[in-house]
PDB file of C-alpha atoms and ligand atoms in Angstrom:
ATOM      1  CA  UNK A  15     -38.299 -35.932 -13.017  1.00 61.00           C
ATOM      2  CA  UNK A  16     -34.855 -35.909 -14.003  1.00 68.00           C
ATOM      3  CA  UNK A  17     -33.019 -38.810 -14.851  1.00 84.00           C
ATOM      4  CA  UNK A  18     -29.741 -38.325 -12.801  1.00 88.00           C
ATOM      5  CA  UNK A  19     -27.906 -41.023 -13.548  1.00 93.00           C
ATOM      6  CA  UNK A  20     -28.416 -39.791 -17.472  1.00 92.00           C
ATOM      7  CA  UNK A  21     -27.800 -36.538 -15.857  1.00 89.00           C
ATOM      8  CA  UNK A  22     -24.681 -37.670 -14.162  1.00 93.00           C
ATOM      9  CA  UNK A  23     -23.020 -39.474 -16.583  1.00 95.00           C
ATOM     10  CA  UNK A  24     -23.487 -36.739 -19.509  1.00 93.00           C
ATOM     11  CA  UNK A  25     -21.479 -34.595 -16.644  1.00 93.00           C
ATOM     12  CA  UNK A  26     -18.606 -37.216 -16.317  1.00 96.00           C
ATOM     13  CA  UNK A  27     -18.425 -37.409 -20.191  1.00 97.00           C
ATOM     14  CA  UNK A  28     -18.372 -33.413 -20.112  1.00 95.00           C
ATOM     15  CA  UNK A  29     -15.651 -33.503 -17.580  1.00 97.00           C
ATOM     16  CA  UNK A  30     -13.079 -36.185 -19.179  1.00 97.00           C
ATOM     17  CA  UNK A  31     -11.546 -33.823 -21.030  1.00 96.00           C
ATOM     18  CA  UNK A  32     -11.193 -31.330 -18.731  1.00 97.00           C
ATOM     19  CA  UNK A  33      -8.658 -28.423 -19.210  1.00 97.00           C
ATOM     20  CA  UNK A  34      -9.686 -26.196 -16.730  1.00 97.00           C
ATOM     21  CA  UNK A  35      -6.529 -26.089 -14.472  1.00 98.00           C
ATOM     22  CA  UNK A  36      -3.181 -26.745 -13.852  1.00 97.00           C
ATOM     23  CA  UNK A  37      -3.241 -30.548 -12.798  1.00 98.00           C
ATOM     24  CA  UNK A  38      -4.376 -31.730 -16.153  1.00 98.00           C
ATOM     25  CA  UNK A  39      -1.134 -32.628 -18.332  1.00 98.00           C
ATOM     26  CA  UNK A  40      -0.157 -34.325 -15.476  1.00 97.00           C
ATOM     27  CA  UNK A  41      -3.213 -36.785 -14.827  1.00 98.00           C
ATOM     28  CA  UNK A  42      -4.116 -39.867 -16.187  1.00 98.00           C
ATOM     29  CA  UNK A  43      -7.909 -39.876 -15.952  1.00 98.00           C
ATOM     30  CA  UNK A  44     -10.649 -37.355 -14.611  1.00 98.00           C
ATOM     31  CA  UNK A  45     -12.029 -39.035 -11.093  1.00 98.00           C
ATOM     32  CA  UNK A  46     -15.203 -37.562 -11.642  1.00 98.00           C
ATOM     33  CA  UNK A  47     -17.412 -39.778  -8.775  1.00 98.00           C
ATOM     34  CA  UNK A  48     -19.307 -42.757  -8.653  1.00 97.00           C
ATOM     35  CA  UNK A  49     -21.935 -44.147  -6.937  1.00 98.00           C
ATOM     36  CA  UNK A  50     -25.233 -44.785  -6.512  1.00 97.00           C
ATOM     37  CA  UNK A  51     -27.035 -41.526  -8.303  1.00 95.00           C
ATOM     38  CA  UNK A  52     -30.009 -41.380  -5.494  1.00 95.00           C
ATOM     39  CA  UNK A  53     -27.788 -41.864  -2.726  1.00 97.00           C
ATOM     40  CA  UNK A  54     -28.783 -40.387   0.766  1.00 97.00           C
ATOM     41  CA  UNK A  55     -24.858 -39.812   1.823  1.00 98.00           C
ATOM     42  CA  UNK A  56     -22.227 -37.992  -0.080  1.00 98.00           C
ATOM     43  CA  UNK A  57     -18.704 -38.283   0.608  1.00 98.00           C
ATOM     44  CA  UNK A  58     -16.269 -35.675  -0.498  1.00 98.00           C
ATOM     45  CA  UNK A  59     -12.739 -36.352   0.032  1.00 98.00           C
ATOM     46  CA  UNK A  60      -9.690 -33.924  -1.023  1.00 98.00           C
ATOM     47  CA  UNK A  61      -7.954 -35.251  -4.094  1.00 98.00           C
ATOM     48  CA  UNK A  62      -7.536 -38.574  -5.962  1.00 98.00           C
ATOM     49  CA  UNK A  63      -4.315 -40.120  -5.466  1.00 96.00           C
ATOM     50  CA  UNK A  64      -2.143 -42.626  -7.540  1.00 96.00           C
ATOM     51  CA  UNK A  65      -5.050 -45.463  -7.441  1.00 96.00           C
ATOM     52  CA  UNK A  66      -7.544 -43.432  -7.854  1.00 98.00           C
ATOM     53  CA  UNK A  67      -6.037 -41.533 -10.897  1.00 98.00           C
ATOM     54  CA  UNK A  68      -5.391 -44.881 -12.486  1.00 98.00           C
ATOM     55  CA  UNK A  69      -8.605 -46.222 -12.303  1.00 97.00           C
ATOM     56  CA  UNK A  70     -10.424 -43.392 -12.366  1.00 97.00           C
ATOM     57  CA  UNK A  71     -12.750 -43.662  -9.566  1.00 97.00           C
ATOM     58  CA  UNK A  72     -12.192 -41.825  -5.978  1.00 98.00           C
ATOM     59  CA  UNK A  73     -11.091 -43.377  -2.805  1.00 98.00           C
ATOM     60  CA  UNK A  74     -10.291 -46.893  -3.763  1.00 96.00           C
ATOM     61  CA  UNK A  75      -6.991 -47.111  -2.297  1.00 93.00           C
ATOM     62  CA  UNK A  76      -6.374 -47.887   1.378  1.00 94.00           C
ATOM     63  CA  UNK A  77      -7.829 -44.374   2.578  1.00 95.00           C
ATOM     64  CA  UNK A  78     -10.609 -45.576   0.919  1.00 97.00           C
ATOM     65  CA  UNK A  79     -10.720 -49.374   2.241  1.00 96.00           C
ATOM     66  CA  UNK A  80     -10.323 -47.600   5.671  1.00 96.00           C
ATOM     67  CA  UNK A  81     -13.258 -45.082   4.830  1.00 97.00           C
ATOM     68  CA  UNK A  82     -15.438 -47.902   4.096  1.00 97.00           C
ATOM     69  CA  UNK A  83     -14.648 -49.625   7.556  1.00 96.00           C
ATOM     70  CA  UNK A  84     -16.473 -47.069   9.521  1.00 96.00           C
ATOM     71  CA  UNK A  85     -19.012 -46.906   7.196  1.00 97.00           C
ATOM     72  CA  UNK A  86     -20.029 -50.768   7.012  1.00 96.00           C
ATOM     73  CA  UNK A  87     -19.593 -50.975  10.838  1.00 94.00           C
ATOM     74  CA  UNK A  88     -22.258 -48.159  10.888  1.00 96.00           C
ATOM     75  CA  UNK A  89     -24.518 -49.473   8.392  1.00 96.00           C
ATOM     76  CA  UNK A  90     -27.602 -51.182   9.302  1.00 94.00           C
ATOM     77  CA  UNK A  91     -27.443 -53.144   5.522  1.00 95.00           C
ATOM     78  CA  UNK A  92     -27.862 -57.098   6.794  1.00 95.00           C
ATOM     79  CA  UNK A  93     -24.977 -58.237   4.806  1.00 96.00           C
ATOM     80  CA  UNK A  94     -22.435 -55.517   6.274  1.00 96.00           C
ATOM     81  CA  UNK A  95     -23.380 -56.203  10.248  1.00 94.00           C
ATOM     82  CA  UNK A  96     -22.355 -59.671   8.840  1.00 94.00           C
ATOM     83  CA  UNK A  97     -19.225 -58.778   7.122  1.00 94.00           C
ATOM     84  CA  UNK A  98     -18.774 -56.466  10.326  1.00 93.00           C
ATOM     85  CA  UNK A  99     -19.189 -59.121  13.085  1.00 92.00           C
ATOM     86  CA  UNK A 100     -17.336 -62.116  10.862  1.00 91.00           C
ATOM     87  CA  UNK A 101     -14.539 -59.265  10.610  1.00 88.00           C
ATOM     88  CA  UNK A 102     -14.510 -58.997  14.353  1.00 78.00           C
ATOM     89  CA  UNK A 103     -11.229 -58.178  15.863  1.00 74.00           C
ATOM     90  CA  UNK A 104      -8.717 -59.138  12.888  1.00 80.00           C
ATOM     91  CA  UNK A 105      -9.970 -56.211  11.012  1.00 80.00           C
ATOM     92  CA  UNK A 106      -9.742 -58.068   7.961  1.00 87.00           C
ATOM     93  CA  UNK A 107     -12.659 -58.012   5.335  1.00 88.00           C
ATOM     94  CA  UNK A 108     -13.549 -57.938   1.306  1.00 93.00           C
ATOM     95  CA  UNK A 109     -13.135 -54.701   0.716  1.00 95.00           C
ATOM     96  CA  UNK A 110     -14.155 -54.788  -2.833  1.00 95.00           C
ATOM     97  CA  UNK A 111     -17.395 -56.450  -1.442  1.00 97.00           C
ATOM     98  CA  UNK A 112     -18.062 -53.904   1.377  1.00 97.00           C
ATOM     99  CA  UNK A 113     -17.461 -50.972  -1.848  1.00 98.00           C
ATOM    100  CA  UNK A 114     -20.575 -53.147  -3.711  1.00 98.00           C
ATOM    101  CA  UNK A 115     -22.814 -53.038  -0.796  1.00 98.00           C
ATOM    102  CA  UNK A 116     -22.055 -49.568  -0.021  1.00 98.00           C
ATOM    103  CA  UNK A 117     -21.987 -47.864  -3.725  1.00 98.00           C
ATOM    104  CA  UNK A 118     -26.408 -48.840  -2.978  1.00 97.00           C
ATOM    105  CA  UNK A 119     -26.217 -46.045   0.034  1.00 97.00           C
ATOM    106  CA  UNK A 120     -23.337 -43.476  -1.170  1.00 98.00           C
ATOM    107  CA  UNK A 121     -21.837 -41.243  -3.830  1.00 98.00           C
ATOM    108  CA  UNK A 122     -18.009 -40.610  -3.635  1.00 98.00           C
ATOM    109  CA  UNK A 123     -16.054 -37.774  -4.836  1.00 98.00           C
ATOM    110  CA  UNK A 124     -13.474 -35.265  -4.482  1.00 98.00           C
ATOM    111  CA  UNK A 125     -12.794 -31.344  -4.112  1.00 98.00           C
ATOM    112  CA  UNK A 126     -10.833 -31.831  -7.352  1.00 98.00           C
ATOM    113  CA  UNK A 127     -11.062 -34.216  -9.932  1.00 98.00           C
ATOM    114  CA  UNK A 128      -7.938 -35.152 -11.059  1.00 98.00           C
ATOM    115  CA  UNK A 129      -4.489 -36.073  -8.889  1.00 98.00           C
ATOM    116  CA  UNK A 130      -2.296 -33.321  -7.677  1.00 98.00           C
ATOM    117  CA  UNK A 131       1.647 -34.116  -8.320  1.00 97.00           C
ATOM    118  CA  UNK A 132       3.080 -35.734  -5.927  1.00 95.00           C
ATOM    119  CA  UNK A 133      -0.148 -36.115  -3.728  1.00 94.00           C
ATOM    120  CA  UNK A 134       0.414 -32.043  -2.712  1.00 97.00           C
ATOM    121  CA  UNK A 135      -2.794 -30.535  -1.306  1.00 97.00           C
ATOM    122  CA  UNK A 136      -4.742 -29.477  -4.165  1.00 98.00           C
ATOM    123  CA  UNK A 137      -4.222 -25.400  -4.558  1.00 97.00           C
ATOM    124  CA  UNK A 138      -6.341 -23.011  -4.381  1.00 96.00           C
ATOM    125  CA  UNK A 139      -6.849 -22.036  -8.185  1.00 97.00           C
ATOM    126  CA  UNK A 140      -7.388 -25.480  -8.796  1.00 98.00           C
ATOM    127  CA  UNK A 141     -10.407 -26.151  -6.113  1.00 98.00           C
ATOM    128  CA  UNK A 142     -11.778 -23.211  -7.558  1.00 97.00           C
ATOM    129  CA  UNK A 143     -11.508 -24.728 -11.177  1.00 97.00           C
ATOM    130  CA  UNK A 144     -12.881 -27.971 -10.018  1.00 97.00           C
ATOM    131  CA  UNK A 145     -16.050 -26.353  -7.874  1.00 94.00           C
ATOM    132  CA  UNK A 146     -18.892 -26.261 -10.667  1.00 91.00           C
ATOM    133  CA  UNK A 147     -18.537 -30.141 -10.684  1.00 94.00           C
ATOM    134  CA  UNK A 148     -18.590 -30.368  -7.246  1.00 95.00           C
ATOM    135  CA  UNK A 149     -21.919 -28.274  -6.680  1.00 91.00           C
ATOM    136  CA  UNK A 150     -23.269 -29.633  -9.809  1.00 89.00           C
ATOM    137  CA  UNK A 151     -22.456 -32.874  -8.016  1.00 93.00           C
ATOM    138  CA  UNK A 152     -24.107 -32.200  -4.745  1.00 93.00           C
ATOM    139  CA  UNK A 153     -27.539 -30.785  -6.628  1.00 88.00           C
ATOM    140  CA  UNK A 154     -27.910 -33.299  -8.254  1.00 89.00           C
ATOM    141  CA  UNK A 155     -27.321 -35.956  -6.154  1.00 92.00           C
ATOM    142  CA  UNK A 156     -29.289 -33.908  -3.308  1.00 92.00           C
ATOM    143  CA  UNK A 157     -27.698 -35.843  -0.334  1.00 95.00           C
ATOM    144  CA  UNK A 158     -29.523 -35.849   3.467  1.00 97.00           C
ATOM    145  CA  UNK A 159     -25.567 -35.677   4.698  1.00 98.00           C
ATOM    146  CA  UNK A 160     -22.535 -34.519   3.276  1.00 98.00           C
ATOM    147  CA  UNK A 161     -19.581 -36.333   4.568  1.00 98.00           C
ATOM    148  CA  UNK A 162     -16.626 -34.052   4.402  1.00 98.00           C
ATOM    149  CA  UNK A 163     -13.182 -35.831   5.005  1.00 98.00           C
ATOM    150  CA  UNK A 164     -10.125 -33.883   5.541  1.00 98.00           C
ATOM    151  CA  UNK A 165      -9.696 -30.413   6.233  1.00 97.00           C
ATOM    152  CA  UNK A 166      -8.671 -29.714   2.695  1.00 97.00           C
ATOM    153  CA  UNK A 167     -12.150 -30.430   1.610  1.00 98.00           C
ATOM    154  CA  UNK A 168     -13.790 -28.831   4.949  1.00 98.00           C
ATOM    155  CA  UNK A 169     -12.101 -25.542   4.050  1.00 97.00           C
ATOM    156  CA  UNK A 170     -12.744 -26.014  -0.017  1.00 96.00           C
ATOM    157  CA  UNK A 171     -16.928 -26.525   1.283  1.00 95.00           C
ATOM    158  CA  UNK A 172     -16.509 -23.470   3.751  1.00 95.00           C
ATOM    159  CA  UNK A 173     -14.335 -21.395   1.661  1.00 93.00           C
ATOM    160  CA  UNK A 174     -12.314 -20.408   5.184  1.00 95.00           C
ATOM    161  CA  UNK A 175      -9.662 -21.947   7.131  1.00 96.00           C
ATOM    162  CA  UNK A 176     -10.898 -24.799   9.743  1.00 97.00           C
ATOM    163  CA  UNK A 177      -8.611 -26.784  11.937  1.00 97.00           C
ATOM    164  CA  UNK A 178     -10.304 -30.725  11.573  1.00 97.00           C
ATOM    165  CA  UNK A 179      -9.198 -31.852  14.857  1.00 95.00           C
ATOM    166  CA  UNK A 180     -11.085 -29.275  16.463  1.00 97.00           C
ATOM    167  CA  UNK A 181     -13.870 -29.558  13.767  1.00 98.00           C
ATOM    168  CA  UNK A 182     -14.787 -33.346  13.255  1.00 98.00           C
ATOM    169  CA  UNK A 183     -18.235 -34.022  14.467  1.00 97.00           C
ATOM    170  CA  UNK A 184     -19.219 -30.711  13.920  1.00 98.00           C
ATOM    171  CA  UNK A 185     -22.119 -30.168  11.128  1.00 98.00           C
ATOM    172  CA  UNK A 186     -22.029 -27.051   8.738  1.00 97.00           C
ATOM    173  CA  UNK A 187     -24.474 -26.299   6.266  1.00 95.00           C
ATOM    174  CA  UNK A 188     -23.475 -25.220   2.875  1.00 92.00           C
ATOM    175  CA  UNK A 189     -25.437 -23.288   0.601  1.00 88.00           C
ATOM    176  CA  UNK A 190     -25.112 -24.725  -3.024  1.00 85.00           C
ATOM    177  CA  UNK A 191     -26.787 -23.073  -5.769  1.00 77.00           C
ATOM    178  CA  UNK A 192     -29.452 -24.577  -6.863  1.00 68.00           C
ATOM    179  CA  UNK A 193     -29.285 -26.137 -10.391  1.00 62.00           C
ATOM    180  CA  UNK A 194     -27.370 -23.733 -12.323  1.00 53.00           C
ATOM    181  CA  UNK A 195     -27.167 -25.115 -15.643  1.00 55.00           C
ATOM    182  CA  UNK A 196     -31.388 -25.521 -15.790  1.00 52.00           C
ATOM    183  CA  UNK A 197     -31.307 -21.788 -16.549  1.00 54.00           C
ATOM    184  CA  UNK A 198     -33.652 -20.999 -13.794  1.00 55.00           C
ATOM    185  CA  UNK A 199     -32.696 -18.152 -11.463  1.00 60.00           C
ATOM    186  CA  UNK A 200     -30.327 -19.590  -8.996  1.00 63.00           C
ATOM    187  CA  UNK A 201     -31.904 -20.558  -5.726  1.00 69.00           C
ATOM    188  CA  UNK A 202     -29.906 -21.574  -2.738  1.00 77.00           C
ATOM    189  CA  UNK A 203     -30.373 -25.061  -1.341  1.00 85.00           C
ATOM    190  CA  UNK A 204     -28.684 -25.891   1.994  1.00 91.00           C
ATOM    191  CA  UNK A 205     -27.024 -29.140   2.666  1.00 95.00           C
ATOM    192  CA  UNK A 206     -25.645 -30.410   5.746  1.00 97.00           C
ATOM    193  CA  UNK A 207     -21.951 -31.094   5.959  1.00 98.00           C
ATOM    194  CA  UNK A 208     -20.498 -33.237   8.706  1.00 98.00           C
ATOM    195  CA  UNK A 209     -16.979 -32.830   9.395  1.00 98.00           C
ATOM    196  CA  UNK A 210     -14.277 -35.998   9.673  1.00 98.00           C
ATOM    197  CA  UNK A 211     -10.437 -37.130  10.106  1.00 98.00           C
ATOM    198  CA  UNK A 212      -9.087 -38.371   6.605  1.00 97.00           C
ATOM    199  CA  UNK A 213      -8.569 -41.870   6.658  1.00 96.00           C
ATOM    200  CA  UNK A 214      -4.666 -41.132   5.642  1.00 95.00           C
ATOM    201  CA  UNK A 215      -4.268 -39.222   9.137  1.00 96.00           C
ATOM    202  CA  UNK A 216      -5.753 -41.949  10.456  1.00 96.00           C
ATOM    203  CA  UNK A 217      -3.272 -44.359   9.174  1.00 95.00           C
ATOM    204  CA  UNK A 218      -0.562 -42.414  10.357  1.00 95.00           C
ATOM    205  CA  UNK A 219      -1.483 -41.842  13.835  1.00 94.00           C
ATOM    206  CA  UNK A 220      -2.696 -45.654  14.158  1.00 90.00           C
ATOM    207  CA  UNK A 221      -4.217 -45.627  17.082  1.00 90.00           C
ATOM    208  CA  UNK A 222      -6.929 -47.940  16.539  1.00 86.00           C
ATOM    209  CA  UNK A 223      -6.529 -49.820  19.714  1.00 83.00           C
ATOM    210  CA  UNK A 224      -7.325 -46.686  21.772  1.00 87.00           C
ATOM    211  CA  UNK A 225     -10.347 -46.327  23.351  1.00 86.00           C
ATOM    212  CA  UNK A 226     -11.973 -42.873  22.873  1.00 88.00           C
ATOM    213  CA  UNK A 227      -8.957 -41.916  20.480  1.00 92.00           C
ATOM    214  CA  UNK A 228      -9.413 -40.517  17.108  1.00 93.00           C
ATOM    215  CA  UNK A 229     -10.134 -43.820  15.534  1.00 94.00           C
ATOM    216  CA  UNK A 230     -13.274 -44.000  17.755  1.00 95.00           C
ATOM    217  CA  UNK A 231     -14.119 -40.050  17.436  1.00 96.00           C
ATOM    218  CA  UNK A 232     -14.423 -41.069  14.010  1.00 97.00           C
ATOM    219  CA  UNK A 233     -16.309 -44.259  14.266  1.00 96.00           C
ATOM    220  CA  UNK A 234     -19.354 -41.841  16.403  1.00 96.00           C
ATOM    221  CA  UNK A 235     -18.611 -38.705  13.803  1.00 97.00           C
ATOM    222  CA  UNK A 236     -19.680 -40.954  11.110  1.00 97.00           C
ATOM    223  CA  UNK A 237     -22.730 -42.128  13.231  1.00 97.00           C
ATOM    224  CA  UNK A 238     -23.674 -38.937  13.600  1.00 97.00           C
ATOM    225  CA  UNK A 239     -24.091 -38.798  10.252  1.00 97.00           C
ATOM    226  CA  UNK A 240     -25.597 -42.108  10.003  1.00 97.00           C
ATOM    227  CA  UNK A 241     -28.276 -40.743  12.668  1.00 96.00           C
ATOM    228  CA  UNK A 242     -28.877 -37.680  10.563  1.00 97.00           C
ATOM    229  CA  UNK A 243     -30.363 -39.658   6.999  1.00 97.00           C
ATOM    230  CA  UNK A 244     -32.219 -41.892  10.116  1.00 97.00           C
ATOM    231  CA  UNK A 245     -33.947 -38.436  11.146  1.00 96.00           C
ATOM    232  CA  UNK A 246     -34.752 -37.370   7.633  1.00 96.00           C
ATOM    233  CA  UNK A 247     -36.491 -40.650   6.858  1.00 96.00           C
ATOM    234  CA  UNK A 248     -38.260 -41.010   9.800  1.00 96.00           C
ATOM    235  CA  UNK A 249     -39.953 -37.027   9.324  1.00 96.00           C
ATOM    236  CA  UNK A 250     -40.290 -37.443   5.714  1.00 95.00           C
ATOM    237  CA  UNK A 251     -41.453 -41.043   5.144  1.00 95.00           C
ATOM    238  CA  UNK A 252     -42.266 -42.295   8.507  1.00 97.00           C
ATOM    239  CA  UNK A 253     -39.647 -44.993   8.365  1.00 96.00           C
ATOM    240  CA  UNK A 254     -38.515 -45.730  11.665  1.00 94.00           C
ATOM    241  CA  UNK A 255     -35.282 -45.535  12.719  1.00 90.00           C
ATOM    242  CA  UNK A 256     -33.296 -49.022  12.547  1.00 92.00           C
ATOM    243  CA  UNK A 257     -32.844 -50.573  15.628  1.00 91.00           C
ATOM    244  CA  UNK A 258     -29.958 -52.053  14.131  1.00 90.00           C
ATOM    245  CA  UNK A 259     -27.674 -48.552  14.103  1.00 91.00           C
ATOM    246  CA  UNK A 260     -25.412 -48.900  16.692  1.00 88.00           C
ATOM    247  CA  UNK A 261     -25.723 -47.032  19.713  1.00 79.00           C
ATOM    248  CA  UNK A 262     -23.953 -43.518  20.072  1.00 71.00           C
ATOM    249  CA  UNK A 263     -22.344 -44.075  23.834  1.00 62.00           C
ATOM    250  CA  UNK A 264     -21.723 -47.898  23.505  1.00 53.00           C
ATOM    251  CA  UNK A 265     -19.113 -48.812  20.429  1.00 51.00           C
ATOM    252  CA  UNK A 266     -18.732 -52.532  21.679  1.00 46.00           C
TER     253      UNK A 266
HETATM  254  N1  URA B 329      -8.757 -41.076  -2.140  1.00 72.49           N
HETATM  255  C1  URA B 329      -9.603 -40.136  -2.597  1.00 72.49           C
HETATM  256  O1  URA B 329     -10.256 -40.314  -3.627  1.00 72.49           O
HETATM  257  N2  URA B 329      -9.721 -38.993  -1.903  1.00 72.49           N
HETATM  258  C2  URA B 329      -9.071 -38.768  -0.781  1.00 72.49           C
HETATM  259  O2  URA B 329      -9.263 -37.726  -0.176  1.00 72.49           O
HETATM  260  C3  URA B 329      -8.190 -39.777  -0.328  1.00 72.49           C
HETATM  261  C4  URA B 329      -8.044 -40.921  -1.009  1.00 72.49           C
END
């Protein structure tokens, strides 16, 4: 048995100093990931921005706050339906207390690992640079669901152009090699990838009042994905699936 958060953290050290691309003398610290090491959902997002690159940990600015929204109001942890329903209609919440609760059930990262100038897309040279951490990443946390926000990091997983708008909801399965660095021939391990908005877009179309609009598309997306580490524990450990997951048709 491996210890992966041993196996984790000797990657972030290996990482810190990372020269391996153009955004480099421009950072301020390597966003490397974080979160719980046996986690059953990954989240990749695109590129750390100016929180992230100070602190050095992905998605804790208001992308990230907004990220965690759907995810708590998905959850079927007691204390987030609580935090959830208390929230109710004001949208307000603690999000450094919903990020607690959720770092037990994810792992958050990025297609690259330190903050493009400016918050540009990240380019091509430098996703490439950055993609041995990423698959090293996703073997070893070995997710049930990838959550893949943005159509940067849709395209970065795919390697082709995608459109999100059309894409969200969809799932893709990416083949990741499987544990590289162990020296054993490469295998190829598939993981499913489901597709959403960016919380940013989001944010900038605000249409969180609408009824089926894209705020709600995402809300189900991510329930999708919620469903699919339901299905995997219920075939591989018999657990049943929580009555407490929201329904699929009915948001309120
Ligand atoms: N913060 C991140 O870490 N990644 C994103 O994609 C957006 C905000």
């Amino acid at each position: 048995m491996i210890d992966k958060a041993a196996w984790l953290e000797q990657m972030r050290q290996g990482w810190s100093q990372c020269h391996g691309c153009k955004l480099a003398p421009t950072r301020k610290n390597v966003v490397f990931g974080y979160g719980n090491p046996d986690a059953q959902i990954l989240i990749i997002g695109e590129a750390p921005g100016k929180n992230e690159d100070l602190q050095g940990s992905p998605f804790v600015g208001e992308a990230g706050e907004l990220l965690d929204k759907y995810l708590a109001s998905t959850s079927v942890d007691p204390r987030l339906i609580e935090i959830v329903t208390e929230m109710g209609k004001s949208g307000d919440f603690n999000a450094r207390e919903v990020r607690e609760i959720l770092l037990n059930y994810v792992f958050y990262t990025n297609v690259v690992a330190c903050r493009p100038p400016e918050n540009r897309d990240p380019a091509r040279d430098e996703i490439a640079a950055c993609r041995t951490r990423l698959l090293e990443i996703i073997y070893t946390i070995d997710p049930v669901v990838v959550l893949v926000v943005g159509r940067v990091s849709l395209e970065a997983l795919l390697g082709k152009a995608a459109q999100i708008t059309r894409d969200r909801g969809n799932v893709f399965d990416i083949e990741v090699p499987a544990r590289p660095l162990s020296g054993l021939p490469a295998r190829k391990i598939k993981y499913p990838c489901l597709a959403v908005l960016h919380p940013a877009y989001l944010m900038r179309i605000n249409d969180f009042s609408q009824e089926d609009g894209m705020s709600d598309k995402t809300y189900f997306d991510i329930l999708k994905g919620m469903r699919i580490v339901d299905e995997f524990n219920w075939h591989h450990f018999g657990i049943k699936q929580p009555k407490e997951r929201p329904q699929e048709k009915k948001k309120k």
